[in-house]
Coordinates of C-alpha atoms and ligand atoms in Angstrom, one line a residue:
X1 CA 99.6 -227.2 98.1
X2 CA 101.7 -228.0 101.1
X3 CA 105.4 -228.8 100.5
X4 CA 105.4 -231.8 102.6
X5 CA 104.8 -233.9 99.4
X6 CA 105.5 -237.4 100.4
X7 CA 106.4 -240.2 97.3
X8 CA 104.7 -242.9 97.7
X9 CA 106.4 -246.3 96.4
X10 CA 104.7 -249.7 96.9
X11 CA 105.7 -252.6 95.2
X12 CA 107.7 -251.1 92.7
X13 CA 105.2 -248.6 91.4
X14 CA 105.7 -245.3 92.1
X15 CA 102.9 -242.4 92.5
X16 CA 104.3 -238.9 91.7
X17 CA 104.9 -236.6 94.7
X18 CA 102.1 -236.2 96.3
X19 CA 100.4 -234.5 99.4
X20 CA 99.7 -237.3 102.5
X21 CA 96.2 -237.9 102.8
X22 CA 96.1 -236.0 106.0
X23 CA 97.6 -233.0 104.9
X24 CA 95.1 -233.4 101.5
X25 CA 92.0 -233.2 104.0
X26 CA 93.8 -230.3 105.9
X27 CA 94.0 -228.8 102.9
X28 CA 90.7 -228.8 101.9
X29 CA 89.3 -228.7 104.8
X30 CA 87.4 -232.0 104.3
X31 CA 85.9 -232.3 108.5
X32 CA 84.1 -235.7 108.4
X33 CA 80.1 -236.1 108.0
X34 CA 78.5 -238.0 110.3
X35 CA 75.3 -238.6 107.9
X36 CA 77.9 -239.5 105.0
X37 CA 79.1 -242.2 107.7
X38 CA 82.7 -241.0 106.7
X39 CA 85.7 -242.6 108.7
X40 CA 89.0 -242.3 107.0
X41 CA 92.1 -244.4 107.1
X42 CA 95.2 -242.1 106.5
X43 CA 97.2 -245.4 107.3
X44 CA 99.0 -246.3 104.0
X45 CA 100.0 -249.6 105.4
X46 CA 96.5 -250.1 105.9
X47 CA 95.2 -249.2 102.6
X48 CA 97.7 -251.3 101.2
X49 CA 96.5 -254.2 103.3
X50 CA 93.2 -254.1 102.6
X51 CA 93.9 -253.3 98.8
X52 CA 96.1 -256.7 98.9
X53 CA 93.0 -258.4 100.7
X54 CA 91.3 -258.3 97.0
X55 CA 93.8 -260.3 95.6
X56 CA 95.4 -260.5 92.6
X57 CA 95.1 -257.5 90.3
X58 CA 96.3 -257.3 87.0
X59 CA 96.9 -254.9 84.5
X60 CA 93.8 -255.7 82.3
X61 CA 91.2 -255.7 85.2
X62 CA 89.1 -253.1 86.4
X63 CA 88.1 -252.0 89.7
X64 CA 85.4 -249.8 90.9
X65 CA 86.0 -248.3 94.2
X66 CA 82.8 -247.0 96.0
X67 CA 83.4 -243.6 98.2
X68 CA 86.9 -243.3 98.1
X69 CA 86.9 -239.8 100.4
X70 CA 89.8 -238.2 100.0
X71 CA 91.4 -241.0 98.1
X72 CA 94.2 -243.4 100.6
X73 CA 92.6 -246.8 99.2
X74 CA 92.2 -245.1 95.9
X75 CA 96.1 -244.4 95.7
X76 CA 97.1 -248.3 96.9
X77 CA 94.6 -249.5 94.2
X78 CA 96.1 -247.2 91.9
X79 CA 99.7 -248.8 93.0
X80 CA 98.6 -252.2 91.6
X81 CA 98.4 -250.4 88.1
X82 CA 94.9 -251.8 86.9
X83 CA 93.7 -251.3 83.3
X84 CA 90.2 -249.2 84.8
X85 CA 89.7 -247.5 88.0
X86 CA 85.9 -246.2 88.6
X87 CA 85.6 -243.9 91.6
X88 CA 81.7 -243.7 93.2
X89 CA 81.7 -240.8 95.7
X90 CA 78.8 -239.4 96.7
X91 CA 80.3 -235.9 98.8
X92 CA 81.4 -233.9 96.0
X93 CA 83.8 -231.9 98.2
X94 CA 86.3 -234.4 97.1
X95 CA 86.1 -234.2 93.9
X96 CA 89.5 -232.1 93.6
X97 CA 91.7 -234.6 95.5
X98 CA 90.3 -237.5 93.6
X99 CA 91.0 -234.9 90.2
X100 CA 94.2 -234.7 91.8
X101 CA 94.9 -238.6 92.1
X102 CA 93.7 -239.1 88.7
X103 CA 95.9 -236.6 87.4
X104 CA 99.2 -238.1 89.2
X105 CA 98.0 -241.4 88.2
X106 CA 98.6 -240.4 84.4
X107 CA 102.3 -241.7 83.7
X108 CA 100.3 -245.8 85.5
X109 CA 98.3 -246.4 82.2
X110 CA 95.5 -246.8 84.4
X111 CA 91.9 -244.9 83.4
X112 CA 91.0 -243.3 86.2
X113 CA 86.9 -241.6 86.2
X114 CA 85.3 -240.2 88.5
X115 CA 81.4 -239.9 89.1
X116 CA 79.4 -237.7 91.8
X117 CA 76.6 -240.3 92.4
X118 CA 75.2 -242.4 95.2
X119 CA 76.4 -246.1 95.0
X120 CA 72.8 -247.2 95.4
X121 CA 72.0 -246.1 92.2
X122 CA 74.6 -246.7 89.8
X123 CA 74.3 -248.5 87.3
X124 CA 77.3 -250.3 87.1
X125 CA 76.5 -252.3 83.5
X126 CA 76.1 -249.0 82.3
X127 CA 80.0 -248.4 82.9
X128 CA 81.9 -252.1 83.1
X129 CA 80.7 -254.2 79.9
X130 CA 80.5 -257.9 80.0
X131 CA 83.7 -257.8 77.8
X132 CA 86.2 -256.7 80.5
X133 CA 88.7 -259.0 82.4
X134 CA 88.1 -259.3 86.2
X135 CA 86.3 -256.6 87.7
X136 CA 87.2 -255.6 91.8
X137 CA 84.3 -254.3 93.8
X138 CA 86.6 -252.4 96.8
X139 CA 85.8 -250.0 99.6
X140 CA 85.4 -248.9 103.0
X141 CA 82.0 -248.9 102.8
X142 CA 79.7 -245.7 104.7
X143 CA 78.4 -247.8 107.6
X144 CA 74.9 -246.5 106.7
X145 CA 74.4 -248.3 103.3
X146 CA 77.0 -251.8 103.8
X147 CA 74.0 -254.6 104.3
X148 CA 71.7 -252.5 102.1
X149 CA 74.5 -252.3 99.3
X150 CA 75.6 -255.9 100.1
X151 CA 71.7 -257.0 99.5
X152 CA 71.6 -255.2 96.7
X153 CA 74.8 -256.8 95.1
X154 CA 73.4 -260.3 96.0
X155 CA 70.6 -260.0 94.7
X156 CA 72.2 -258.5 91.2
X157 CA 74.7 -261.3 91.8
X158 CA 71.5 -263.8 91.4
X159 CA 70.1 -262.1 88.2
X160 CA 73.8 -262.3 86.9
X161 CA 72.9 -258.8 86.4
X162 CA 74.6 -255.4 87.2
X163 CA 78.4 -255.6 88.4
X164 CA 77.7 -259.7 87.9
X165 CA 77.1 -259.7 84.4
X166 CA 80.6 -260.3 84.3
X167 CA 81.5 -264.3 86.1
X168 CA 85.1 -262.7 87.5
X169 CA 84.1 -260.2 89.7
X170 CA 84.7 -260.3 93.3
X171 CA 83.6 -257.7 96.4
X172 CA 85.9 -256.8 98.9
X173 CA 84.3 -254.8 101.7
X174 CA 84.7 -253.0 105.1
X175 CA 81.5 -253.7 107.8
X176 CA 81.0 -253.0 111.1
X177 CA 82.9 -256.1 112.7
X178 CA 79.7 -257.8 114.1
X179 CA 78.2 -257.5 110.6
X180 CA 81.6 -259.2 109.2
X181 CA 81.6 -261.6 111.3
X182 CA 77.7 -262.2 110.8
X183 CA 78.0 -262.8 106.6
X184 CA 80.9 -265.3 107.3
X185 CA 78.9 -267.3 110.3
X186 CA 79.2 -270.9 110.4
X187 CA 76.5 -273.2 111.0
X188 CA 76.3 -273.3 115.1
X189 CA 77.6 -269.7 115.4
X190 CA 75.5 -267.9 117.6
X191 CA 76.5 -265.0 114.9
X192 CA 74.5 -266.7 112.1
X193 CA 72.2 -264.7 110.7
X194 CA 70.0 -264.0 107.4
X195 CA 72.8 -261.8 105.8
X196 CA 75.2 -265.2 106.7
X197 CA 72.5 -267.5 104.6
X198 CA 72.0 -264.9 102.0
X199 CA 76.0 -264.4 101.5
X200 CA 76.7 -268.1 101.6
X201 CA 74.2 -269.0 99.2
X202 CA 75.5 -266.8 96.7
X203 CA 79.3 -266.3 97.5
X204 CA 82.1 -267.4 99.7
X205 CA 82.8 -264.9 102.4
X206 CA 86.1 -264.7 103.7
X207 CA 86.5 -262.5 106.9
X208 CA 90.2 -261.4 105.9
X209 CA 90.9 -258.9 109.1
X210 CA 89.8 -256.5 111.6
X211 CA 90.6 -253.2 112.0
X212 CA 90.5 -251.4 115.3
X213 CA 88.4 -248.3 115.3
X214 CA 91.3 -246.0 116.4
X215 CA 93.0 -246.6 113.2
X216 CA 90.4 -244.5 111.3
X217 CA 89.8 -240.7 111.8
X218 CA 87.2 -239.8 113.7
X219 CA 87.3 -242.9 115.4
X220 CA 84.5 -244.9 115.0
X221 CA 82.4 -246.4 118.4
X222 CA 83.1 -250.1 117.0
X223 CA 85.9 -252.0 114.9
X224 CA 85.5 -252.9 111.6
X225 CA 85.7 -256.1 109.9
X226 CA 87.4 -256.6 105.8
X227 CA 85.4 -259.0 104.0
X228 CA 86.0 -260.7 100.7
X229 CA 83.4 -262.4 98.9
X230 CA 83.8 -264.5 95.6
X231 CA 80.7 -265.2 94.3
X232 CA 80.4 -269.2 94.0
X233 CA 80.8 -270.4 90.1
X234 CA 77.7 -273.1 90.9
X235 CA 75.9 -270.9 93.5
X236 CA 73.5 -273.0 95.4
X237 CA 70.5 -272.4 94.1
X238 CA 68.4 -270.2 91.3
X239 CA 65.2 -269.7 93.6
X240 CA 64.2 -265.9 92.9
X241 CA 66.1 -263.8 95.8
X242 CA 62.8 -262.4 97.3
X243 CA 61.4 -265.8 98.3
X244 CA 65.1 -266.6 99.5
X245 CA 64.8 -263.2 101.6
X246 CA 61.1 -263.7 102.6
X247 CA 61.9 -267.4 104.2
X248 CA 64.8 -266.2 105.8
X249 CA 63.6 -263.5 107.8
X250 CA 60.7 -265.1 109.1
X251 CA 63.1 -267.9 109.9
X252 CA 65.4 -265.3 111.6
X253 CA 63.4 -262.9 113.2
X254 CA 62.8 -266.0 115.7
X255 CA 65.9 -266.5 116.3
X256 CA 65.9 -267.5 120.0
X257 CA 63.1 -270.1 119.0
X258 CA 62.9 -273.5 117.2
X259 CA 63.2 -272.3 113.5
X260 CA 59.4 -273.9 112.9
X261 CA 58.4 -271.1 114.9
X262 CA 59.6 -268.2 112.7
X263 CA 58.6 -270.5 109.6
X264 CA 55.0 -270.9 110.5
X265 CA 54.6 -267.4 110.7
X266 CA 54.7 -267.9 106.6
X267 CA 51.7 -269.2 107.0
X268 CA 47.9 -268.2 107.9
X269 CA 46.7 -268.8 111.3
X270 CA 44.3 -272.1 109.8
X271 CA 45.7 -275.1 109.8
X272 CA 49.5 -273.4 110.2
X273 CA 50.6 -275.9 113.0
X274 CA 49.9 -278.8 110.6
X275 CA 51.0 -277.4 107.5
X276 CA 54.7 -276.1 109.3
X277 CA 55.4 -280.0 110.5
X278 CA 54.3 -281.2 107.1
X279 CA 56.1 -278.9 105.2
X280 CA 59.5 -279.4 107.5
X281 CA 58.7 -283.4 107.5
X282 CA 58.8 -282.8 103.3
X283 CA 62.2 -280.8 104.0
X284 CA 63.4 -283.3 106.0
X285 CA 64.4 -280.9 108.4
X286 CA 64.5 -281.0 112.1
X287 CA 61.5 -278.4 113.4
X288 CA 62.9 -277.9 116.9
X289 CA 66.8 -276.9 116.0
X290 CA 67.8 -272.9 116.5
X291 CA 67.8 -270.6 113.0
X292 CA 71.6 -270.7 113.6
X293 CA 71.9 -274.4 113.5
X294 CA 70.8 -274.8 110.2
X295 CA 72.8 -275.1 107.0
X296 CA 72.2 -273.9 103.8
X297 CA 71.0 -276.9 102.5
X298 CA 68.4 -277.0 105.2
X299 CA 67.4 -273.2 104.4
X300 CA 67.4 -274.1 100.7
X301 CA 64.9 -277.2 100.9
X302 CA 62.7 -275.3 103.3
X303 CA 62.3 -272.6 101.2
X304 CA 61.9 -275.3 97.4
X305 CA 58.9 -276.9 99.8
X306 CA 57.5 -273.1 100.7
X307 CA 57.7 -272.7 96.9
X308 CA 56.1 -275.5 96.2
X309 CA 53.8 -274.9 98.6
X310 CA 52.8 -271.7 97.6
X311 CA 52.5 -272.3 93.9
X312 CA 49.4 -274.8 94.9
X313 CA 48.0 -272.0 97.1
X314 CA 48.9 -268.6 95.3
X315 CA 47.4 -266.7 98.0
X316 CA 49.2 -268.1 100.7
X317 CA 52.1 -265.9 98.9
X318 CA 50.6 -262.4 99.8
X319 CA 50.2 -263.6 103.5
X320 CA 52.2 -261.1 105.8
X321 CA 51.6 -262.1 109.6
X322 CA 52.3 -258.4 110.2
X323 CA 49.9 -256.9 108.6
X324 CA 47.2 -258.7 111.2
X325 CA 45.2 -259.8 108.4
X326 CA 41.6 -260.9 108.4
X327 CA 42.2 -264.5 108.1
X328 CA 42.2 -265.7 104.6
X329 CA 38.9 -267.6 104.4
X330 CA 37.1 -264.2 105.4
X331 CA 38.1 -263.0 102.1
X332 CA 37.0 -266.0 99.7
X333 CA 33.9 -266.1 99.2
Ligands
SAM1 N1 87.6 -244.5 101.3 C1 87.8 -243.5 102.2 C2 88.8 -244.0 103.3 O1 88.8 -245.3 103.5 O2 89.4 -243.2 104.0 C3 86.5 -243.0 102.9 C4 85.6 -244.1 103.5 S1 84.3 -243.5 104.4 C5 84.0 -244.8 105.5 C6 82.9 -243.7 103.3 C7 82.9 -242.9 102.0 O3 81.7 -243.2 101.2 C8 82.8 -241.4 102.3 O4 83.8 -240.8 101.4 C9 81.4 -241.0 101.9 O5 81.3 -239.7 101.4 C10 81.1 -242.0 100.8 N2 79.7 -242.3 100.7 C11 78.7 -242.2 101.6 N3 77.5 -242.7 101.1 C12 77.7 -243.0 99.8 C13 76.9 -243.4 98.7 N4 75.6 -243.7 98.9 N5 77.5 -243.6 97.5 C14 78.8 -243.4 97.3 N6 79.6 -242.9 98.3 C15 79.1 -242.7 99.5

């Protein structure tokens, strides 16, 4: 262990002597994976700031931090002295610095465990009963899985199932700034997006702050953005997520287009010109905005008339315009 042991002393909590991050992946020779989309931040300050971006943390909560690497968020979490801290890393070569942390973390009253497993597939219900206090969902996400993971999340976040069984927790997450600044798109941003609907409908999303790319090591090619998101206590709507999803994409994969276009593509080739005007005049919708001038409101009625729609013709449901069907009457007989 190096002697360049650093104390660390935030906020009136104090680690034990430790290594610095940098010297810890030194150490332990812990040389960045590209396909584990690892980029550290040996920036205390930093981890600190982001850490704080969470908000209040208390001694009874819990917080579940997904690949904490070789541990600098872990170690400002572990400063705010929280009653739980669960550590999701997927590269097991950092299992002995994050073995380390929890060991130093000891004298904090703060349970510290540690799991080898992909984020993706933990089951985090399994771990954090619906008993505990708050619970924080914090990381610097791998770029690789951040939309997948924050799909996921929202869709558990709609089942009130998963990390949402409990109605206190909260995400705060790294992205790629362009995907940041996608969730939290206004109406009439040219950012807006299906990932902005999808977050809004479910959560608020604050974009808290951006951190240059040379502040993590390697650097990466783009800046990244800190998100918060708090899921809404009346969210907006309990339409089953798929159906939200399936509207929206068709919606936004036109996104240069009037949003009917995208829409009618819902819908088989007979009839679909007439049946996308009726179905927007049920919405009361203007056909001929842009997907990014709509609200969430909008989205929300015309995806309630698309479900109503579909529940008088069932098979309109399995229609994929990809898939170059035979048109539907060819298969009723
Ligand atoms: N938290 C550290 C920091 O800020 O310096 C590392 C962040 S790095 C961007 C992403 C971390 O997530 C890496 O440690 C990587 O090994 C881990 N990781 C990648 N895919 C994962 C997955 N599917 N589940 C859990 N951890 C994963």
């Amino acid at each position: 262990m190096p002697h360049a042991a650093v104390r660390v002393l935030t906020g009136g909590v104090r680690l034990p002597p430790m290594p610095s991050i940098r010297d810890l992946v030194k150490l332990y020779k812990l040389q960045a994976l590209k396909h584990m989309s690892q980029n550290f931040i040996m920036d205390e300050r930093l981890t600190d700031k982001i850490v704080k971006s969470a908000g209040r943390i208390d001694t009874k909560d819990t917080v579940l931090e997904v690949g904490p690497g070789p541990g600098g968020i872990t170690r400002s979490i572990l400063r705010r002295k929280p009653a739980r801290l669960i550590l999701v890393e997927k590269d097991e070569r950092f299992m002995p610095t994050l073995e380390l942390l929890k060991e130093c973390a000891g004298p904090l009253n703060t349970e510290v465990e540690i799991y080898t497993a992909d984020i993706l597939r933990f089951d985090i219900a399994k771990h954090v009963p619906m008993s505990e206090n708050r619970l924080h969902l914090i990381g610097n996400l791998p770029f690789s899985i951040s939309t997948r993971l924050l799909i996921n999340w929202l869709n558990d976040l709609s089942l009130g199932r998963g990390a949402f069984q409990n109605h206190n927790t909260s995400m705060t997450l790294t992205f790629q700034k362009e995907v940041a600044e996608r969730i939290c798109a206004e109406i009439g941003d040219a950012q807006r997006c299906r990932l902005s609907i999808m977050s809004q409908i479910w959560t608020q999303p604050f974009l808290k702050f951006i951190i240059p790319g040379k502040a993590f090591v390697p650097k990466p090619d783009v800046d990244v953005g800190v998100v918060k998101l708090v899921p809404l206590k009346h969210p907006k709507t309990d339409l089953p997520f798929e159906l939200v999803e399936r509207v929206m994409r068709c919606i936004f994969n036109m996104r240069q287009k009037y949003c009917r276009r995208g829409y009618s593509n819902l819908l088989p080739p007979e009839n679909r010109d007439e049946m996308t005007d009726a179905l927007f005049e049920l919405a009361d919708v203007d056909p001929t905005v842009r997907p990014f001038e709509l609200s969430v409101d909008e989205c929300l009625r015309l995806i309630t008339v698309y479900a109503g729609f579909i529940e008088k013709y069932p098979e309109v449901a399995d229609y994929d315009y990809r898939a170059r069907k035979k048109p539907l009457n060819d298969n009723i007989d």
